[in-house]
Short mmCIF file of N, CA, C and O in Angstrom, two decimals:
data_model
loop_
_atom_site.label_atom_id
_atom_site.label_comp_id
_atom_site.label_asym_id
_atom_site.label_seq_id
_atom_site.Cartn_x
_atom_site.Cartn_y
_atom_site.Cartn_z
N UNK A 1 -58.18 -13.75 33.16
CA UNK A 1 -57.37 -14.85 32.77
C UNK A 1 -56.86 -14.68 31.33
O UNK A 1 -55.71 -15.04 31.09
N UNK A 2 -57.59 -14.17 30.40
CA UNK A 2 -57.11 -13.71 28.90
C UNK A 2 -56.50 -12.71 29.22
O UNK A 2 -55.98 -12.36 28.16
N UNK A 3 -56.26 -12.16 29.81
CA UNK A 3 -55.69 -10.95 29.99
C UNK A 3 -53.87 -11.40 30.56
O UNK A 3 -52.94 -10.80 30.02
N UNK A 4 -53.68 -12.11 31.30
CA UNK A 4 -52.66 -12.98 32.06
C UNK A 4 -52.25 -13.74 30.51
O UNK A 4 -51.07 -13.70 30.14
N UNK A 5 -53.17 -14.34 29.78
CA UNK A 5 -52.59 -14.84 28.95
C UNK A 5 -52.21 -14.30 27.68
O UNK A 5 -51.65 -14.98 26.82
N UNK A 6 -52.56 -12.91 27.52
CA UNK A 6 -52.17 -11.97 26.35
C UNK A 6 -50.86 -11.00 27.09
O UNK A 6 -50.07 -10.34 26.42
N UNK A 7 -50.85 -11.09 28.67
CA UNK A 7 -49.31 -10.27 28.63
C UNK A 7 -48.35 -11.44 28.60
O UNK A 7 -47.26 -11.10 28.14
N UNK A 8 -48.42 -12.88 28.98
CA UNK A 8 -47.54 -13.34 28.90
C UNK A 8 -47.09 -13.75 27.60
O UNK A 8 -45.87 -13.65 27.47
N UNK A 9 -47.95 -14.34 26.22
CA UNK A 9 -47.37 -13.77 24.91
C UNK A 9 -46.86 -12.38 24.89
O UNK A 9 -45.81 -12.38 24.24
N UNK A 10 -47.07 -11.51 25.20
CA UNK A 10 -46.37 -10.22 24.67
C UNK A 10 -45.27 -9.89 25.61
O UNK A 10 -44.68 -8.82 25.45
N UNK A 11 -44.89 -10.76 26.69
CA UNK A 11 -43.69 -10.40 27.54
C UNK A 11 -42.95 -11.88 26.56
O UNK A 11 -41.74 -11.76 26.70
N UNK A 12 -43.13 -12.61 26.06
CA UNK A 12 -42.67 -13.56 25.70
C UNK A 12 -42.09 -12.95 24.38
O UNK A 12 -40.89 -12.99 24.11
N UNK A 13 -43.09 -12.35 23.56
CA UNK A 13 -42.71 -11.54 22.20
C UNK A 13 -41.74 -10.61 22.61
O UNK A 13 -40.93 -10.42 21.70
N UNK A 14 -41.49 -9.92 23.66
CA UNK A 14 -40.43 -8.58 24.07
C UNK A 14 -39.27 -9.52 23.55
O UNK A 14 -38.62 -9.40 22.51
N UNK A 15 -39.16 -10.59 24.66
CA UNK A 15 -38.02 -11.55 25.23
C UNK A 15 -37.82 -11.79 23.73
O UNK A 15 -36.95 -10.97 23.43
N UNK A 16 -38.19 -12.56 22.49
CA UNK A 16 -37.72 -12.72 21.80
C UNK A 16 -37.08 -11.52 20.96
O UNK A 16 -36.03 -11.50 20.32
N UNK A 17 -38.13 -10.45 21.20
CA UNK A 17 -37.45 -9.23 20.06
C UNK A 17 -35.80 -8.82 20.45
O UNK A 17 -34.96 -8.43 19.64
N UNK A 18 -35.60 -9.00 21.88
CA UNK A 18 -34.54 -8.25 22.71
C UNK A 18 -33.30 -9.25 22.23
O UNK A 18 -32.21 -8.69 22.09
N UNK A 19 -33.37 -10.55 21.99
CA UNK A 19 -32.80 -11.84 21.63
C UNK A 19 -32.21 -11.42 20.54
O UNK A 19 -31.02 -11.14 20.40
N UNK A 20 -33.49 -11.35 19.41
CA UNK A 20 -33.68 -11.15 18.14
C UNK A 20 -32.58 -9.60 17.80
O UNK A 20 -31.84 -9.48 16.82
N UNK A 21 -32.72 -8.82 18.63
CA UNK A 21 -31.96 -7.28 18.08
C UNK A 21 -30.47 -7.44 19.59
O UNK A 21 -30.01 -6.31 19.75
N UNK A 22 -30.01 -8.13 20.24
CA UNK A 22 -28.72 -8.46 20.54
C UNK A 22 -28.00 -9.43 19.43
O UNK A 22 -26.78 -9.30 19.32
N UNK A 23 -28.35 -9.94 18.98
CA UNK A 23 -28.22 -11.26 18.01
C UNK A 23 -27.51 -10.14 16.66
O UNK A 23 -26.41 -10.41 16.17
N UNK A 24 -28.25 -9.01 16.25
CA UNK A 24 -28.12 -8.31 15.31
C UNK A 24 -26.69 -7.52 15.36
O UNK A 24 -25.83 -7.54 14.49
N UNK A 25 -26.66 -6.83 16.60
CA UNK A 25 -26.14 -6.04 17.14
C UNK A 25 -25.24 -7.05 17.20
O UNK A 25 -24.69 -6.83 16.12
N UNK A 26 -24.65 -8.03 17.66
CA UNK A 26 -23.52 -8.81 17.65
C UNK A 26 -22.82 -9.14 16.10
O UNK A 26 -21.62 -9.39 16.02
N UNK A 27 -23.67 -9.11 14.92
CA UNK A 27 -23.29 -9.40 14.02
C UNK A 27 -22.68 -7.96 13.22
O UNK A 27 -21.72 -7.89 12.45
N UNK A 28 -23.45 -7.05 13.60
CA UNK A 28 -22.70 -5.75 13.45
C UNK A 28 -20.96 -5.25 13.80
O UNK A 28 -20.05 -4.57 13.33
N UNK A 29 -21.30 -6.14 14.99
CA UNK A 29 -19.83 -6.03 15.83
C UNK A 29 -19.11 -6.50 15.35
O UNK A 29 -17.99 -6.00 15.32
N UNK A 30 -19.41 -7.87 14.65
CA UNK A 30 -18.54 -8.76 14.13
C UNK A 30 -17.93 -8.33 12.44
O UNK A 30 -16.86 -8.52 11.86
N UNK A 31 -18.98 -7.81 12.15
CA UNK A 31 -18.37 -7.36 10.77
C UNK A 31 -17.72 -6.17 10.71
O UNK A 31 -16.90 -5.89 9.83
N UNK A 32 -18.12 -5.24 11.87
CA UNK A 32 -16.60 -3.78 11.93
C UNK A 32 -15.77 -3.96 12.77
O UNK A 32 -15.18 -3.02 13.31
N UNK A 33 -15.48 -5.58 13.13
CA UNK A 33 -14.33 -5.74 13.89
C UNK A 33 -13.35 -6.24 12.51
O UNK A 33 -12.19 -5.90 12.26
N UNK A 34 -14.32 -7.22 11.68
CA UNK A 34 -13.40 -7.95 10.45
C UNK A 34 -13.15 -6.86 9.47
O UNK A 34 -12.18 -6.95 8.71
N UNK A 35 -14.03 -5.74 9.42
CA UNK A 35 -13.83 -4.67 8.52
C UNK A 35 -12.40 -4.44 8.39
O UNK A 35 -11.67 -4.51 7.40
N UNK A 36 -12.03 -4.01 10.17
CA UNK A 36 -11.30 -2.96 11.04
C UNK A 36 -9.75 -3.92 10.96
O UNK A 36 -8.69 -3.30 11.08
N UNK A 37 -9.74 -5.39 10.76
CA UNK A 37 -8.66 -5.84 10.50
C UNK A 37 -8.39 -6.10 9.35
O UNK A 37 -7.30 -6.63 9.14
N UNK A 38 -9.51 -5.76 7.98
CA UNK A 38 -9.05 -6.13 6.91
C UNK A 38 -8.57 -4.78 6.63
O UNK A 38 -7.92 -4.91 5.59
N UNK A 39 -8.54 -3.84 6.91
CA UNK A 39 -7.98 -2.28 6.80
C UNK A 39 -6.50 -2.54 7.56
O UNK A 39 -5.57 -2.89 6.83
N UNK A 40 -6.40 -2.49 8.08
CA UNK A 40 -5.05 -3.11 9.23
C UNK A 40 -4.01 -3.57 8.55
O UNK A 40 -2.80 -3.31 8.60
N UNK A 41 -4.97 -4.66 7.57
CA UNK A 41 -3.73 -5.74 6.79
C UNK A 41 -3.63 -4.79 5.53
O UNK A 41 -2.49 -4.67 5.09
N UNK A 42 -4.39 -4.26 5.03
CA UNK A 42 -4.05 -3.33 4.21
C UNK A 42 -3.37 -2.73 3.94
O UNK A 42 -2.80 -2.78 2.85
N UNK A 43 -3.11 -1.59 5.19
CA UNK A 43 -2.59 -0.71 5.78
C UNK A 43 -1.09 -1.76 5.57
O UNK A 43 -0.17 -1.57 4.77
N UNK A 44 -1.18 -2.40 6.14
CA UNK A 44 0.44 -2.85 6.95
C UNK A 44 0.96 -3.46 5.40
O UNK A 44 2.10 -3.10 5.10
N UNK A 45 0.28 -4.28 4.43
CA UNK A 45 0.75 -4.32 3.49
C UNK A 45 1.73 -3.36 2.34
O UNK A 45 2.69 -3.57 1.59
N UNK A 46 0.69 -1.99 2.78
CA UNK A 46 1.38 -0.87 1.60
C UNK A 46 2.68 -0.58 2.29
O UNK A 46 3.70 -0.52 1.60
N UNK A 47 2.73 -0.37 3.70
CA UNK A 47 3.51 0.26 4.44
C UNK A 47 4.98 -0.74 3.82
O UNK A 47 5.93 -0.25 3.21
N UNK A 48 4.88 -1.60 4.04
CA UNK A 48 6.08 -2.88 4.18
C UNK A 48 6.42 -2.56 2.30
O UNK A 48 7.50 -2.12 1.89
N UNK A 49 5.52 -2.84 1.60
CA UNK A 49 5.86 -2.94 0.06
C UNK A 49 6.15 -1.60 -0.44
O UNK A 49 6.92 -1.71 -1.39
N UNK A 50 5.80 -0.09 -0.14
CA UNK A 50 6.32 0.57 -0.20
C UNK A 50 7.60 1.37 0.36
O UNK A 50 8.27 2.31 -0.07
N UNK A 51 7.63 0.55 1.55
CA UNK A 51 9.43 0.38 2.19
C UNK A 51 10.20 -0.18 1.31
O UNK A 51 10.95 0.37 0.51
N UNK A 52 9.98 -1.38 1.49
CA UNK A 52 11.03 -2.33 0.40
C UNK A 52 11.21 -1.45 -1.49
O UNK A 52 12.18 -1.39 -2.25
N UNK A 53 10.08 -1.01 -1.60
CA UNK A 53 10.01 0.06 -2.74
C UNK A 53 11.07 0.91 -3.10
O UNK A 53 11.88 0.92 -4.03
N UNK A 54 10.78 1.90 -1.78
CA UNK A 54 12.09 2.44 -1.38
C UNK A 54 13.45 2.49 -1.35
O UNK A 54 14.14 3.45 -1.68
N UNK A 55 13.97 1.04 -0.80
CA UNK A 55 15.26 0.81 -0.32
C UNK A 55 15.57 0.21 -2.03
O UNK A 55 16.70 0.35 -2.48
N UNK A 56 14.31 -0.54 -3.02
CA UNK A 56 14.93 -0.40 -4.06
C UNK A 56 15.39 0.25 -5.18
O UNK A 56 16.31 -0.06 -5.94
N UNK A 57 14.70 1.12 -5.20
CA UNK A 57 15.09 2.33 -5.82
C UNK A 57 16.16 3.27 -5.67
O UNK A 57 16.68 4.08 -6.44
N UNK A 58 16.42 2.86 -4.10
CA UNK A 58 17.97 3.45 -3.47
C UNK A 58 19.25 2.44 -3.94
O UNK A 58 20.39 2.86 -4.13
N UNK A 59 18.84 0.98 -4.10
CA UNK A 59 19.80 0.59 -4.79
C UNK A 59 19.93 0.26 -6.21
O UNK A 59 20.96 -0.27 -6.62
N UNK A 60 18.97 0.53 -6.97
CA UNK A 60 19.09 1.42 -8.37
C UNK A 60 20.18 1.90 -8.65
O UNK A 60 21.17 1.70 -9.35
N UNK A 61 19.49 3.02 -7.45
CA UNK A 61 20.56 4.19 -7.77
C UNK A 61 21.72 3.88 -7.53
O UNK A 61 22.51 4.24 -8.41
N UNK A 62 22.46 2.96 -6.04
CA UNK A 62 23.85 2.88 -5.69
C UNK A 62 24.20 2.03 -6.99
O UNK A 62 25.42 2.19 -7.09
N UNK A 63 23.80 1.22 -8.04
CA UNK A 63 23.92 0.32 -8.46
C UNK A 63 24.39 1.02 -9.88
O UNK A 63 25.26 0.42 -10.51
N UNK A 64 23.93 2.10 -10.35
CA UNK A 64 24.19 3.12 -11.51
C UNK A 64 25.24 3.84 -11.27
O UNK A 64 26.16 3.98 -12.08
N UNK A 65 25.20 4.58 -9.68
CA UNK A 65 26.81 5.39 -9.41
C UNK A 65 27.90 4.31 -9.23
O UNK A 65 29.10 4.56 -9.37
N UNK A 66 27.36 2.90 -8.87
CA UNK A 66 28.71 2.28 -9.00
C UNK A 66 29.13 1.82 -10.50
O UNK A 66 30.29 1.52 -10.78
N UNK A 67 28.35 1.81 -11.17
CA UNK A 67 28.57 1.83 -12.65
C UNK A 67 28.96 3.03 -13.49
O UNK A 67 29.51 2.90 -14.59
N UNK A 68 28.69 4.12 -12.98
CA UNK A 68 29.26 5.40 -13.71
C UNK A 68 30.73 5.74 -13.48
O UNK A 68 31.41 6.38 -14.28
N UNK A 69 31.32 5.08 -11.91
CA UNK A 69 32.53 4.94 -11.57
C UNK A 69 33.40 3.84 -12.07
O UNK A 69 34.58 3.94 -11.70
N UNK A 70 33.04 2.63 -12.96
CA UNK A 70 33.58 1.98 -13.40
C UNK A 70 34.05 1.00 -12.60
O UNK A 70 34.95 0.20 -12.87
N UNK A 71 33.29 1.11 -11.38
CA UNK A 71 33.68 -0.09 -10.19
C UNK A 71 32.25 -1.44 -10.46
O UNK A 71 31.94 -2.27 -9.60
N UNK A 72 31.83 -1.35 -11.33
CA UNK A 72 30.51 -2.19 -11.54
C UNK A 72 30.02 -2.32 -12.60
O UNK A 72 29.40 -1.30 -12.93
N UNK A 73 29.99 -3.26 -13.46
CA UNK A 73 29.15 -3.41 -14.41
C UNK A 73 27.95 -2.90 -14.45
O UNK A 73 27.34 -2.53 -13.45
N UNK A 74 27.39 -2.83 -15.96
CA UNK A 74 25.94 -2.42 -16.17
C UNK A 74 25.05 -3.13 -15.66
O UNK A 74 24.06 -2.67 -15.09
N UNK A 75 25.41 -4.80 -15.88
CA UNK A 75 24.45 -5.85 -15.97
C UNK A 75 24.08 -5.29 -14.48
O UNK A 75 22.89 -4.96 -14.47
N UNK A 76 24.80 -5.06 -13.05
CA UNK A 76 24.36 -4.91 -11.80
C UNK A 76 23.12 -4.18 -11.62
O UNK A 76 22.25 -4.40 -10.78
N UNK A 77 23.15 -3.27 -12.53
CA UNK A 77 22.43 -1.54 -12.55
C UNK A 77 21.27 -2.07 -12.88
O UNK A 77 20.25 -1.72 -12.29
N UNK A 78 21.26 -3.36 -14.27
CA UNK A 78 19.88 -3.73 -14.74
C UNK A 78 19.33 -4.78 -14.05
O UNK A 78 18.13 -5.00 -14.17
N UNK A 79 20.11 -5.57 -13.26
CA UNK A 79 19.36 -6.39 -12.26
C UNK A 79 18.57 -5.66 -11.39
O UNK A 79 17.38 -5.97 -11.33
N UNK A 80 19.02 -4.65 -10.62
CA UNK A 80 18.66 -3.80 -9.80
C UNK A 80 16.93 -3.10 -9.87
O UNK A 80 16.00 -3.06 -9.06
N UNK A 81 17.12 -2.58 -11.36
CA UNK A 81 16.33 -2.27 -11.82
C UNK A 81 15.01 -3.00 -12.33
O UNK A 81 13.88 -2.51 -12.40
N UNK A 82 15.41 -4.26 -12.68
CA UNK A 82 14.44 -5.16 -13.08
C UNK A 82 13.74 -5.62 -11.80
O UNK A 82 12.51 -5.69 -11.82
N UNK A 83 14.66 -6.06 -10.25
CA UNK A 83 13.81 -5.73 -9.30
C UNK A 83 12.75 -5.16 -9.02
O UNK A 83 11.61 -5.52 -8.74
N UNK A 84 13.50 -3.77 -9.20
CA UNK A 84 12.65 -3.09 -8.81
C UNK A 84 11.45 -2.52 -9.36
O UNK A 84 10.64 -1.85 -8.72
N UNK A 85 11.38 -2.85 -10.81
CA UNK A 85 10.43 -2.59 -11.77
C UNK A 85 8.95 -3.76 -11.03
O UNK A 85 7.73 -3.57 -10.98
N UNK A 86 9.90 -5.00 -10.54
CA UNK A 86 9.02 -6.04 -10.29
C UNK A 86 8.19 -5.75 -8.96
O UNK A 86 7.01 -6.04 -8.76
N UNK A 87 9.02 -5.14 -8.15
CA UNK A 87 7.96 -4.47 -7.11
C UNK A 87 7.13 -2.92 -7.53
O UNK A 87 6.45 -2.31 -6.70
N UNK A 88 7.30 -2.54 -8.64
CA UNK A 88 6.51 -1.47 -9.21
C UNK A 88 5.44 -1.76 -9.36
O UNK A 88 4.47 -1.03 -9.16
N UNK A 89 5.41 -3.37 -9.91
CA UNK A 89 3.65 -3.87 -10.38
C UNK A 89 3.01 -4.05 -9.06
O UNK A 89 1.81 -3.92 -8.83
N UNK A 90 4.10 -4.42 -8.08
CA UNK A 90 3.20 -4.72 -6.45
C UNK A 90 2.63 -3.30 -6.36
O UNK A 90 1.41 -3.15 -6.31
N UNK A 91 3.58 -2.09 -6.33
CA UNK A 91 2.92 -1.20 -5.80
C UNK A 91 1.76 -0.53 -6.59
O UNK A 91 0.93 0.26 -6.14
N UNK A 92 1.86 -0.99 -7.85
CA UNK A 92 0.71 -0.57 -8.71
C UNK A 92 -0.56 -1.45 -8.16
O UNK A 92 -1.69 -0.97 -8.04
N UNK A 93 -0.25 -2.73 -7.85
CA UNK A 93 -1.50 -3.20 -7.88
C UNK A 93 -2.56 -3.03 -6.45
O UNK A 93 -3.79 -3.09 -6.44
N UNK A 94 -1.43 -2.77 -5.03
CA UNK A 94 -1.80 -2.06 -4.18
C UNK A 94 -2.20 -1.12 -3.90
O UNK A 94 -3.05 -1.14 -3.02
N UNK A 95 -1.82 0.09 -4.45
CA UNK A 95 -1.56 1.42 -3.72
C UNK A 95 -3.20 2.12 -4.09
O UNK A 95 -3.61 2.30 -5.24
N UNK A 96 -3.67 2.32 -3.32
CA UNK A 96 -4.80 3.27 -3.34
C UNK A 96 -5.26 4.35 -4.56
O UNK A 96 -6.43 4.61 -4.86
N UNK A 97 -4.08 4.89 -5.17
CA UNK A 97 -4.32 5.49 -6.12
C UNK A 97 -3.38 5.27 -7.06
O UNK A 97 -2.21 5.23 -6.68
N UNK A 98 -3.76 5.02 -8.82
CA UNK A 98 -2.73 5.11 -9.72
C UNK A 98 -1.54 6.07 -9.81
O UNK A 98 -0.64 5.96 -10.65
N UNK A 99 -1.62 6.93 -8.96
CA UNK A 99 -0.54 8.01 -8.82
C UNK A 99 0.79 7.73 -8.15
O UNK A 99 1.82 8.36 -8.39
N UNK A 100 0.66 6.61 -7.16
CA UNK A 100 1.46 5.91 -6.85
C UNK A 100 2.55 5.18 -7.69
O UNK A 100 3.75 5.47 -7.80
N UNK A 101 1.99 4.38 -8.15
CA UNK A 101 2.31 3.50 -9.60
C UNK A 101 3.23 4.02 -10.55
O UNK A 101 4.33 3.57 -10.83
N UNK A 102 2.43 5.42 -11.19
CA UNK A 102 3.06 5.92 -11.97
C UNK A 102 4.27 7.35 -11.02
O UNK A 102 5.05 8.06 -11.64
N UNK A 103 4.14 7.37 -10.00
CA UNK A 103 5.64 8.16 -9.15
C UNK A 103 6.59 7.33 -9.61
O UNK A 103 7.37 7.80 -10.44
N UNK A 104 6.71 6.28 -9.30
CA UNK A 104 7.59 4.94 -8.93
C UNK A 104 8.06 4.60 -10.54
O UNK A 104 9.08 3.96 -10.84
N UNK A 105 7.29 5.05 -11.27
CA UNK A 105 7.62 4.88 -12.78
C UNK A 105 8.37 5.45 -13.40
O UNK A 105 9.21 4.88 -14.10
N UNK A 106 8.25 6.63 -13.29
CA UNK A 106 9.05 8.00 -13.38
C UNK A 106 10.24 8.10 -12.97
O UNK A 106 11.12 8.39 -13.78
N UNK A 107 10.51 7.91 -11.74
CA UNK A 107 11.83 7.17 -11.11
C UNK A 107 12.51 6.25 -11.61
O UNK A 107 13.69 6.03 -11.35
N UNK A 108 11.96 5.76 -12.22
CA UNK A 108 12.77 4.36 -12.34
C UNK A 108 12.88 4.66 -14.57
O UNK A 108 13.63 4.09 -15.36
N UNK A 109 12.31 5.23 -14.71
CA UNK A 109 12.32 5.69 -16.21
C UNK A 109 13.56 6.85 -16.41
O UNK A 109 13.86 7.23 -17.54
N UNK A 110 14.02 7.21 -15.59
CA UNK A 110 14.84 8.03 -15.02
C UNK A 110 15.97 7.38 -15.36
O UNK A 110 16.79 7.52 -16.27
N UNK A 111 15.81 6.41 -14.19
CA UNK A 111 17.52 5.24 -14.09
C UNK A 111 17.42 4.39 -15.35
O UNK A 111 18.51 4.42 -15.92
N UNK A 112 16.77 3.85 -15.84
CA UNK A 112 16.11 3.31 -17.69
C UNK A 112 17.20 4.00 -18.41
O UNK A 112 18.35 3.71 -18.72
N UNK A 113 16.46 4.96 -18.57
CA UNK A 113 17.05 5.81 -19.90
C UNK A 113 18.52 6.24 -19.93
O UNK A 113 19.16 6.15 -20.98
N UNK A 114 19.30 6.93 -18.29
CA UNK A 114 20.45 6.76 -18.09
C UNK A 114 20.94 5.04 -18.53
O UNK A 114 21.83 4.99 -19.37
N UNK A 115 20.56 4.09 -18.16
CA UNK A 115 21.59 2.73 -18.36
C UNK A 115 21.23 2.27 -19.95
O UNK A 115 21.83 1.28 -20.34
N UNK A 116 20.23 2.95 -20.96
CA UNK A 116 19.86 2.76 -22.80
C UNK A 116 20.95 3.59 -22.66
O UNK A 116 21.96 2.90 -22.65
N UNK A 117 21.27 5.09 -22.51
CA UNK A 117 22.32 5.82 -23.35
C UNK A 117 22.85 4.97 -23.19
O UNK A 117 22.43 4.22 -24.07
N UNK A 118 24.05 4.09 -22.25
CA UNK A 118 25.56 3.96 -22.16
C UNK A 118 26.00 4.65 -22.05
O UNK A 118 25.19 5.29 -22.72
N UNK A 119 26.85 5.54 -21.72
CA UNK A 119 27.52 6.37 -21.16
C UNK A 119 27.30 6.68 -19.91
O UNK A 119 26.55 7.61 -19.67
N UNK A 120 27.86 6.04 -18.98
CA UNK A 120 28.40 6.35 -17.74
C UNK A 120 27.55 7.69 -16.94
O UNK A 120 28.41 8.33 -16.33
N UNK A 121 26.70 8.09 -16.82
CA UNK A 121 25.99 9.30 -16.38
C UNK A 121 25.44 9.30 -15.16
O UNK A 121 24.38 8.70 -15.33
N UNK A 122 25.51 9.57 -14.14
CA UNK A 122 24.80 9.68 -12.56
C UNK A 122 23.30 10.62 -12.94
O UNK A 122 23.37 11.84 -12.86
N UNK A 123 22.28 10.12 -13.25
CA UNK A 123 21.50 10.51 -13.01
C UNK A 123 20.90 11.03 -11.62
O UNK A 123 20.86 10.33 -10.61
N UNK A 124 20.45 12.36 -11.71
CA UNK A 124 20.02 12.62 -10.38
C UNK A 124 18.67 13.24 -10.25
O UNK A 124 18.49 14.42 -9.93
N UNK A 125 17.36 12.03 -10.63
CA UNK A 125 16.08 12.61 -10.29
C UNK A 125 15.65 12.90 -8.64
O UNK A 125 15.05 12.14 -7.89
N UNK A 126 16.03 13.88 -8.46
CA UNK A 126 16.06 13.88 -7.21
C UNK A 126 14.41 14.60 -6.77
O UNK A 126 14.01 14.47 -5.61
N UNK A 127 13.61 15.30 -7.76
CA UNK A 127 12.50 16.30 -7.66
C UNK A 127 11.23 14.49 -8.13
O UNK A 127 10.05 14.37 -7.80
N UNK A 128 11.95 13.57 -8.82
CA UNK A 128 10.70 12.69 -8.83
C UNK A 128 10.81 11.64 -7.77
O UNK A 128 9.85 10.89 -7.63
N UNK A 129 11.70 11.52 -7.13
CA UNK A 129 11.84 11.17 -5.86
C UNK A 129 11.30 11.74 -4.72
O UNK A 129 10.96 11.28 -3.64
N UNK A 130 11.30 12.82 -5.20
CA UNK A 130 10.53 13.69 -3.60
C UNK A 130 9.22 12.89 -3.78
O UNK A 130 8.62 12.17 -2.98
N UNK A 131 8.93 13.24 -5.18
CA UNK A 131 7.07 13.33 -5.46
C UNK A 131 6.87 11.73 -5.29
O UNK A 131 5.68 11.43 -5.20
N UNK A 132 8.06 10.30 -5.20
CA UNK A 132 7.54 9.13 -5.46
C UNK A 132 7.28 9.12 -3.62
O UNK A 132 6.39 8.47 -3.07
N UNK A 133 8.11 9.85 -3.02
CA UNK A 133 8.11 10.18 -1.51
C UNK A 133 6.89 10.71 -0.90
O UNK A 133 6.64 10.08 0.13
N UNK A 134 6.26 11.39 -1.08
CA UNK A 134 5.54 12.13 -1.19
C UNK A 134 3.91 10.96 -1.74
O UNK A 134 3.01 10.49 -1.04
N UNK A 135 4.12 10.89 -2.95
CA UNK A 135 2.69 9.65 -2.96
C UNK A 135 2.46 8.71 -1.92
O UNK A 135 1.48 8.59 -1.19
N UNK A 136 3.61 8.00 -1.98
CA UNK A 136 3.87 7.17 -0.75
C UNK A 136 3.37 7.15 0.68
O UNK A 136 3.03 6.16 1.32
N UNK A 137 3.39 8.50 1.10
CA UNK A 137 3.19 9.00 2.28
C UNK A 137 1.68 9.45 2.18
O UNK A 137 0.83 8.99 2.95
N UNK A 138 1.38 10.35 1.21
CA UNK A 138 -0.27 10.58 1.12
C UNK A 138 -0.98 9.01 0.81
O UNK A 138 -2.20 8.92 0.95
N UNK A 139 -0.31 7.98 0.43
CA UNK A 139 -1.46 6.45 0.10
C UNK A 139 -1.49 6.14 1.20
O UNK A 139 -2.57 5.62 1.45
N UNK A 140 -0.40 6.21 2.62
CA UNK A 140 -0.31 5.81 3.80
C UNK A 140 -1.28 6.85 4.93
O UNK A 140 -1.96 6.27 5.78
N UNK A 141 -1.28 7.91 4.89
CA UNK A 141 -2.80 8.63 5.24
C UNK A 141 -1.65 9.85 5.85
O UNK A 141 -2.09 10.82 6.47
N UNK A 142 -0.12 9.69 5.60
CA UNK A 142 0.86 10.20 6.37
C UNK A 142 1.15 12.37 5.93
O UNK A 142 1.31 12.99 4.87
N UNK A 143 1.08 12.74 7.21
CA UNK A 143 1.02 14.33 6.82
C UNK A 143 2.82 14.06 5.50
O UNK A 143 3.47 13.02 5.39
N UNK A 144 3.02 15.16 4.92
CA UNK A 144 3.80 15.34 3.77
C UNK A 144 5.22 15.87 4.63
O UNK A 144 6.24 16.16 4.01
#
């Protein structure tokens, strides 16, 4: 009869341990599922802000050749730029590595210094563009 009553505590103790380590195991799940979407939003964040990055720095640039042609004021070139300086701090404050940050800097220190001279000049960083191309794509996990 002690015997009946020492397996049924210890089938009772299983039952709770099995409770006790599904219970665990669920909370595991739950935190590399929230991991797995806070990477996701991550992910999808750089992707989108380093697009828009992109397309501004492309109109930088249209914004300087239409000013070197005399079809556009400066002021256009420095709006452009001040944009895009303003999504520089996004991508600085995002991007996985400071190397990012400072690509995007370089670029845009580029179109800077062309619209301080004055004089009408088409700048064409076209080799720090690759490399702001290029960061971009290695912060995104993307082959080169």
């Amino acid at each position: 009869m002690l015997a009946l009553f020492f397996m049924d505590v210890s089938g009772g103790l299983f039952a709770l341990g099995g409770v006790a380590l599904a219970a665990a195991f669920s909370e595991m799940r739950a935190w590399r599922e929230a991991r797995e979407r806070r990477t996701s939003s991550i992910y999808e964040l750089r992707r989108t802000t380093y697009a828009l990055a992109q397309r501004q720095v492309e109109d930088v640039a249209a914004a300087i050749a239409k000013w070197t042609n005399e079809s556009a004021p400066a002021d256009d070139a420095w709006t452009a730029l001040t944009v895009a300086l303003a999504t520089k701090n996004e991508v600085s404050l995002i991007a996985g590595s400071p190397d990012v940050g400072q690509a995007m800097s370089t670029v845009l220190r580029v179109f800077r210094d062309a619209l301080l001279a004055g004089t009408p000049a088409l700048p064409k960083p076209s080799e720090e563009r690759r490399a702001l191309l290029e960061a971009f794509r290695r912060d995104l996990g993307l082959p080169n």
